[in-house]
Coordinates of C-alpha atoms in Angstrom, one line a residue:
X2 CA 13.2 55.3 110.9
X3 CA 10.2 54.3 113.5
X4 CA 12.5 53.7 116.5
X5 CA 15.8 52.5 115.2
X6 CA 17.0 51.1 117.8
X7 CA 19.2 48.0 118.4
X8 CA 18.7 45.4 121.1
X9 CA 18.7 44.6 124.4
X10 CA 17.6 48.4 124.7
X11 CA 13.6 49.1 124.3
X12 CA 11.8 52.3 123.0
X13 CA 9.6 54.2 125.6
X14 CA 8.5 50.7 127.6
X15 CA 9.9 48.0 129.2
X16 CA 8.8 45.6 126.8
X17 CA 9.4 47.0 123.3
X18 CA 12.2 45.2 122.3
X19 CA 13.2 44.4 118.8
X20 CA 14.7 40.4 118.6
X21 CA 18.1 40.1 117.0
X22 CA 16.6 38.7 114.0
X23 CA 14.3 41.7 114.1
X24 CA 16.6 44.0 114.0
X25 CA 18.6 42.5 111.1
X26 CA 15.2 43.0 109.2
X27 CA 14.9 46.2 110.0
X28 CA 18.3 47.0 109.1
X29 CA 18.1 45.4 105.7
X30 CA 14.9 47.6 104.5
X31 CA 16.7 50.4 105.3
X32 CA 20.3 49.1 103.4
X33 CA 18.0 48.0 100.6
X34 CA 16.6 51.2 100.1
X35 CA 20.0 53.1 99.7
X36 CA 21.1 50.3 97.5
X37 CA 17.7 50.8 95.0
X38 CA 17.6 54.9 95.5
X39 CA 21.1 55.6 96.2
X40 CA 20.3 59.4 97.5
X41 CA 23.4 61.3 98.1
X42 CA 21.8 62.9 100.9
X43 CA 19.4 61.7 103.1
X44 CA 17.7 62.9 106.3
X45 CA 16.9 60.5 109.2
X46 CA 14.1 60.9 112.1
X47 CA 13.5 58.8 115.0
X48 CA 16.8 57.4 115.4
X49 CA 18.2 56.0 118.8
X50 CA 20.9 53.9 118.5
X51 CA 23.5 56.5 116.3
X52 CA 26.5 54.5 116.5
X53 CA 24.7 51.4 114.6
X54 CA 22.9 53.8 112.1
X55 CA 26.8 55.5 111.1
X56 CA 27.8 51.8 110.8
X57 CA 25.1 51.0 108.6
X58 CA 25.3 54.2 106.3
X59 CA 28.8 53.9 106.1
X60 CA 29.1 50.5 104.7
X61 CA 26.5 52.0 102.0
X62 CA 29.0 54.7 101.1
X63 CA 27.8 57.2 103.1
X64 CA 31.4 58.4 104.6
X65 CA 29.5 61.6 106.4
X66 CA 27.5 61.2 108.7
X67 CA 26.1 64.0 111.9
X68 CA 23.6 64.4 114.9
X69 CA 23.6 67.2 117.3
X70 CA 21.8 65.3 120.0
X71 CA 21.3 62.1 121.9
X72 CA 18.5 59.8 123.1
X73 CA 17.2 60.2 126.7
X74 CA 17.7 56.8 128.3
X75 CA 16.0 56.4 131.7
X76 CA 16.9 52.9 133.5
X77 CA 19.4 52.8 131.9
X78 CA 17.7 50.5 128.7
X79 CA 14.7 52.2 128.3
X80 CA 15.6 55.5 125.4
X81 CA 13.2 57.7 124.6
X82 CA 13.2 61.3 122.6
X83 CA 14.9 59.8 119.3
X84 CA 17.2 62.5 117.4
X85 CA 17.6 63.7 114.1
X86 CA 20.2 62.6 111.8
X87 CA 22.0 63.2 108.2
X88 CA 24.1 60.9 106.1
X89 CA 26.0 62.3 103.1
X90 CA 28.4 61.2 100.3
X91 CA 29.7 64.5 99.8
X92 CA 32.0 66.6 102.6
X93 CA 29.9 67.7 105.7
X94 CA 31.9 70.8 106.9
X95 CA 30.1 72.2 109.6
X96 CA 27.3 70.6 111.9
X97 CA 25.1 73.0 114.7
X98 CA 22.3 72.5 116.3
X99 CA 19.5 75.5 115.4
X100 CA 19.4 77.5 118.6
X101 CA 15.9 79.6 118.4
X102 CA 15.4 83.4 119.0
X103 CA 14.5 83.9 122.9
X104 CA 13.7 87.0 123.0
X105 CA 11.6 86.2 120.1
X106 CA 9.8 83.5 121.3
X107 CA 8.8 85.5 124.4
X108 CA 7.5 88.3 121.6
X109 CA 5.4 85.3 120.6
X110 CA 4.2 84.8 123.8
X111 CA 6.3 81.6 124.4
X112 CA 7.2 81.1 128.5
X113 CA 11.6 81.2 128.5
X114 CA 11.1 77.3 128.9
X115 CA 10.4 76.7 125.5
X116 CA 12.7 74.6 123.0
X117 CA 11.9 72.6 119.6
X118 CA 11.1 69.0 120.2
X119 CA 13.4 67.6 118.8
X120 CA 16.7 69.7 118.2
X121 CA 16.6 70.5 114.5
X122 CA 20.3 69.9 112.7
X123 CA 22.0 71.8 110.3
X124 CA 24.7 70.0 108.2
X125 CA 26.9 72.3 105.7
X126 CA 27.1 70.1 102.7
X127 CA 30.0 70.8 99.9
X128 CA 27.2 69.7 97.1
X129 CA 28.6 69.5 93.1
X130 CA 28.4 72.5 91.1
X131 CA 26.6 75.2 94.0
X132 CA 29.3 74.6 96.8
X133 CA 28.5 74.7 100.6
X134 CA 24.1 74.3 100.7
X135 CA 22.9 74.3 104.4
X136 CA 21.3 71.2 104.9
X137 CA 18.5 71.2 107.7
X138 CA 16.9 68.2 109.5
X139 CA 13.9 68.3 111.4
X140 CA 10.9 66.2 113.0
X141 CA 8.5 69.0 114.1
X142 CA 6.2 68.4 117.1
X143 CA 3.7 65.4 116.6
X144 CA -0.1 65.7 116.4
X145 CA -0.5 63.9 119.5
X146 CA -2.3 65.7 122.9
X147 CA 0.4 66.9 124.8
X148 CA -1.6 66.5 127.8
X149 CA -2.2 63.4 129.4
X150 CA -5.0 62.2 131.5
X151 CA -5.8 58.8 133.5
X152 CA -8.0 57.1 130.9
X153 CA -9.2 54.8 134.2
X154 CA -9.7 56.8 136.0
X155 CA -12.0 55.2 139.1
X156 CA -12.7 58.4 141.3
X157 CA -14.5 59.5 138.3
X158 CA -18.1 58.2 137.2
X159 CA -17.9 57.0 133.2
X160 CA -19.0 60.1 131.6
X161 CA -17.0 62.2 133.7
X162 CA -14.3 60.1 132.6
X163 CA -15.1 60.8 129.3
X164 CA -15.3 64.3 129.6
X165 CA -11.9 64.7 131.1
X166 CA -10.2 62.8 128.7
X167 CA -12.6 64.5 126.0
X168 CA -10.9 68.5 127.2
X169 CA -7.2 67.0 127.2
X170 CA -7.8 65.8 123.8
X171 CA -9.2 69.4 122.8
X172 CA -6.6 71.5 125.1
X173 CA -3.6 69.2 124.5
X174 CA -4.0 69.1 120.6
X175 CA -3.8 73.0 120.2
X176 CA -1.0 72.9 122.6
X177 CA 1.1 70.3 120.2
X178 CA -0.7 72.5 117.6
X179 CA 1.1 75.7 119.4
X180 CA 4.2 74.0 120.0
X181 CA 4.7 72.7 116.0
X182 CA 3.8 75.9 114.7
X183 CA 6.1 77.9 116.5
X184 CA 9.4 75.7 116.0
X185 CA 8.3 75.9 112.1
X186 CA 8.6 80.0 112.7
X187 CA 11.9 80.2 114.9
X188 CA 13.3 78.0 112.8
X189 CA 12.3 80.1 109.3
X190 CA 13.2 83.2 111.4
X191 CA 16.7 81.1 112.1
X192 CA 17.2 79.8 108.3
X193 CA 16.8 83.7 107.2
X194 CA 19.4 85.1 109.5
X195 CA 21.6 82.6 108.2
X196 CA 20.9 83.0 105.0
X197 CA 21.5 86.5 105.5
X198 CA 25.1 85.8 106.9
X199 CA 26.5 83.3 104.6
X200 CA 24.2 83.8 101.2
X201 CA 24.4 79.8 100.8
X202 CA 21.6 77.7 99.6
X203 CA 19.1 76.2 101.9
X204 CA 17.4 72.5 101.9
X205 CA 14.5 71.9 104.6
X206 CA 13.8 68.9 104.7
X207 CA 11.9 66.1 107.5
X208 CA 8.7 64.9 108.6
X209 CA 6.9 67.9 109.8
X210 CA 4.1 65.9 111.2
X211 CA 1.3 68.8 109.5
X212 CA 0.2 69.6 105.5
X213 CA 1.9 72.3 104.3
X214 CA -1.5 73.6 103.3
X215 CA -2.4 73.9 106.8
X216 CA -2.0 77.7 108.3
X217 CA -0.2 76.2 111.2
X218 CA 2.8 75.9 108.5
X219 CA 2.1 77.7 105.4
X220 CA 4.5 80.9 106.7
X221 CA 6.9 77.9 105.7
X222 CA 6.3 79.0 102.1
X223 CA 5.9 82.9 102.5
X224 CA 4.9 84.3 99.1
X225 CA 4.0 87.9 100.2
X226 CA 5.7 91.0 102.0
X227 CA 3.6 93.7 102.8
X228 CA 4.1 97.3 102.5
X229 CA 7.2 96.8 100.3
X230 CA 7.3 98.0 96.7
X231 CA 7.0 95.3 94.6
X232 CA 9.8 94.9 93.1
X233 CA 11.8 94.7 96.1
X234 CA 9.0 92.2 97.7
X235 CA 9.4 89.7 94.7
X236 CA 13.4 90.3 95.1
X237 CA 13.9 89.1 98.8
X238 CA 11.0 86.6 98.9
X239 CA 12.5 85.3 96.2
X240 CA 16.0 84.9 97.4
X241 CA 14.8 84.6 101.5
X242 CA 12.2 82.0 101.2
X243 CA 11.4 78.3 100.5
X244 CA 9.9 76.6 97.8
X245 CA 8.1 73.4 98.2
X246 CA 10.2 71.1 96.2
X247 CA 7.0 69.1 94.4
X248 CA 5.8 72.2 93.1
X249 CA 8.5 73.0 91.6
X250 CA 8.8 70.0 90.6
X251 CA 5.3 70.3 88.6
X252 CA 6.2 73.5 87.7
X253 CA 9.5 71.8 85.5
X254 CA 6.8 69.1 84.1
X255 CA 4.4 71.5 82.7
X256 CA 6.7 74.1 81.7
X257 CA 7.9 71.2 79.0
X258 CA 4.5 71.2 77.3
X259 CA 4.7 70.7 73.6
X260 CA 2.8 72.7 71.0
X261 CA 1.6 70.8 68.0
X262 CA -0.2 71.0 64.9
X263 CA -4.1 69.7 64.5
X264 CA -2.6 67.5 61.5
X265 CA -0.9 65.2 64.1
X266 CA -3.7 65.2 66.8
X267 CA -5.6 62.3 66.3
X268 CA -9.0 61.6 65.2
X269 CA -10.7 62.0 69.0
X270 CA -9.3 65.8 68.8
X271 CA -11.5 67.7 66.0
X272 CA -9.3 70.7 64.3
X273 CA -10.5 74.2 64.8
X274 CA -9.3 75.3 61.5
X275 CA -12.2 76.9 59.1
X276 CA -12.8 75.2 56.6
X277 CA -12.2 77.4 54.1
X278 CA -8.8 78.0 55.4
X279 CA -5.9 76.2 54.6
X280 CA -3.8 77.7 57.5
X281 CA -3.0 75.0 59.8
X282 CA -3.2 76.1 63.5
X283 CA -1.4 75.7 66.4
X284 CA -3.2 73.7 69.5
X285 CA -1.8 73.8 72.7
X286 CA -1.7 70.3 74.6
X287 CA -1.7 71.2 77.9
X288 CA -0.5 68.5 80.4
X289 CA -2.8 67.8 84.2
X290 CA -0.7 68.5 87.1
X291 CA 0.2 64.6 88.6
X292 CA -1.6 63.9 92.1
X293 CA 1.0 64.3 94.8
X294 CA 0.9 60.9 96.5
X295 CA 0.4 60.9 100.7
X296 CA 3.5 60.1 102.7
X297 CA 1.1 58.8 105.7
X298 CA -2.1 56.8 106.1
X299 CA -4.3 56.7 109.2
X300 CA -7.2 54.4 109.1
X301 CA -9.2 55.2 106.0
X302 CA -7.1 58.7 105.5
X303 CA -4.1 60.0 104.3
X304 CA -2.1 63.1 103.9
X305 CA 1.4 64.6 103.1
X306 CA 3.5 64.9 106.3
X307 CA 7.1 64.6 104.8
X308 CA 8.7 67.3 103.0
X309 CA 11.9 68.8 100.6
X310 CA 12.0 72.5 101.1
X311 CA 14.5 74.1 98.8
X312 CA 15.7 78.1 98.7
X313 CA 16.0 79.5 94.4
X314 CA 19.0 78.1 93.6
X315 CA 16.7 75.1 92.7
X316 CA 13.9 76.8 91.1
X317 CA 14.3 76.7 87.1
X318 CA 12.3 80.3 87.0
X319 CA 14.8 81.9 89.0
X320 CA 17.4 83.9 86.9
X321 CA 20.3 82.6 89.2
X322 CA 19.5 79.0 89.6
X323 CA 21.9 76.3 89.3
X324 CA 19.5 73.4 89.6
X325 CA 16.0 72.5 88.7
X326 CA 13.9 69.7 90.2
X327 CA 13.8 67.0 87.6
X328 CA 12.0 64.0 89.4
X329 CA 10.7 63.6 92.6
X330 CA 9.4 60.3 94.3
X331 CA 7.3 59.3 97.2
X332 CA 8.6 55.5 97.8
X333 CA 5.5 54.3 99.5
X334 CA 5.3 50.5 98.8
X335 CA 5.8 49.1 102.6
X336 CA 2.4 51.3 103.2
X337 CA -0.3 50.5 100.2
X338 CA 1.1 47.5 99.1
X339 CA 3.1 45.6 102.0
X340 CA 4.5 42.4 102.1
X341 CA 5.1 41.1 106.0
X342 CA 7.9 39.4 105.1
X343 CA 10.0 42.6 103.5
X344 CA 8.1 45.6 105.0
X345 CA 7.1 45.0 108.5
X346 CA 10.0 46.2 110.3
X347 CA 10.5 49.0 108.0
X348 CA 8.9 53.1 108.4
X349 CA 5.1 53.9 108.9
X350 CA 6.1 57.0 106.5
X351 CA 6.3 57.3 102.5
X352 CA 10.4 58.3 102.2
X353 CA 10.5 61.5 100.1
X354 CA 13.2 61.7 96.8
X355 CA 13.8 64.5 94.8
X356 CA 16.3 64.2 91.7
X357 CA 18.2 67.6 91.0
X358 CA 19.4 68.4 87.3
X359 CA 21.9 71.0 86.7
X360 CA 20.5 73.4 84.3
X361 CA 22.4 73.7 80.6

């Protein structure tokens, strides 16, 4: 949402304060997306004013709506630490707030002062066809140093200045590094035990502020179980573990490759059949996996922050499936091809849509 928050109240300083007109704006993008998109349920991150944003989903037909926490507001205008929220048009029937492990976390070597950043929801959601599907919300632990240092600092010369602020950027980026990483664990370790208890499907979804690709997060997408006989490995990752939602949403693309016959290739593809051999063979026209378009752009780079994690039920290889993912969408046009007047009060994120399709 990038600070959703209504006026007179500011985000983190005094003067950040959106104008009523600004707010309308802001407001609009987001009613304008549901209106083009119409998700049936859709995950929110940096929200602060929660009243408004249940207003505003609800006069979209969105009659379910939940957050486990609330803004810190410090005086008594000023809010900071936004929450997490989730709008639905089917029944949410339970809400909780994902308590982590702490006896675990000091395993890990975490002090008994650790929490997530940002509380991370969980929304039971009575979805068509599969029935109660936990639902989880979360905005993992920024990239940002989470030490701070006086950039001006004038009882230090200019290069020792530069040195400090050099080490805080190198020690307080592994610690945000530390600290994302090991929500993304307690959480998995969370969503298993669950999983465990109630045997109902599982949605991950959020802006986890890190590539998937990255180590820091990959245990996200656990594909191995050591010394476990195969069979049972491939069983319970299978049926305990995420998949990442555009791969198998590739996966559903390529699997619908057509095979054809050289006679209706055309005259760029040369046949293979001899010559002296009237058989006619079969040529397999195999399809390039799409590029997976970035959900965030810094400066001259981008990457994929926001994702849809989704247990088997929605992978089309799996026996027992009910769903498979049938399209999936990055809407991105407020960030490669703006215009002020639409998209400058909108998200500095690419808003992530996948399309389920109940298998025949």
């Amino acid at each position: 949402m990038f600070n959703y928050l209504e006026p007179p109240n500011a985000y983190y300083e005094f003067e950040k304060i959106y104008t009523g007109q600004q707010s309308a704006k802001k407001q609009r993008w987001v009613v304008d997306y549901l209106t083009d998109h119409a998700p049936d349920v859709i995950g929110f991150q940096e929200v602060f004013s929660i009243d408004s944003l249940k207003e505003l989903v609800s006069e979209q037909g969105y009659n379910y709506f939940a957050v486990v926490d609330t803004p810190e507001v410090i005086d008594d205008f000023i809010y900071k630490r936004p929450v997490v929220a989730i709008a639905s048009k089917y029944p949410i029937v339970e809400i909780a707030a994902v308590e982590h492990d702490s006896e675990l976390a000091s395993t890990l070597g975490l002090n008994s002062e650790f929490t997530f950043s940002r509380k991370v929801l969980r929304a039971t959601v009575t979805l068509p066809h599969i029935g109660n599907t936990d639902c989880y919300v979360v905005h993992f632990k920024s990239k940002r140093p989470m030490i701070n240092v006086d950039e001006h600092n004038k009882e230090l010369a200019p290069e020792q200045n530069i040195i400090e602020i050099l080490k805080a950027n190198v020690a307080g980026g592994w610690g945000s590094t530390i600290q994302r990483g090991s929500e993304a664990t307690l959480l998995m370790i969370q969503m298993i035990t669950r999983r465990e208890a109630t045997q109902q499907p599982m949605l991950l979804m959020g802006d986890f502020n890190n590539e998937l690709a990255d180590g820091v997060l990959s245990h996200l997408l656990t594909s191995t179980l050591r010394f476990a006989p195969a069979f049972d490995a491939k069983t319970y990752l299978a049926k305990y573990c995420l998949n990442d939602s555009w791969d198998l949403f590739v996966k559903s693309q390529l699997s619908n490759d057509e095979v054809i016959s050289d006679e209706a290739i055309t005259n760029d593809v040369q046949s293979d059949c001899d010559s002296s051999n009237s058989q006619v063979k079969n040529i397999n026209i195999t399809k390039a996996a799409p590029l997976r378009p970035a959900t965030h752009y810094y400066g001259a780079s981008s990457s994929v922050l926001d994702y849809i994690l989704l247990s088997c039920e929605f992978d089309a290889s799996y026996d027992d499936s009910f769903f498979e993912v049938s399209g999936y969408n990055t809407y991105d046009r407020h960030l490669i091809n703006p215009e002020y007047d639409r998209d400058d009060l909108s998200t500095d994120h690419g808003v992530v849509l996948i399309t389920l399709k109940l298998r025949s």
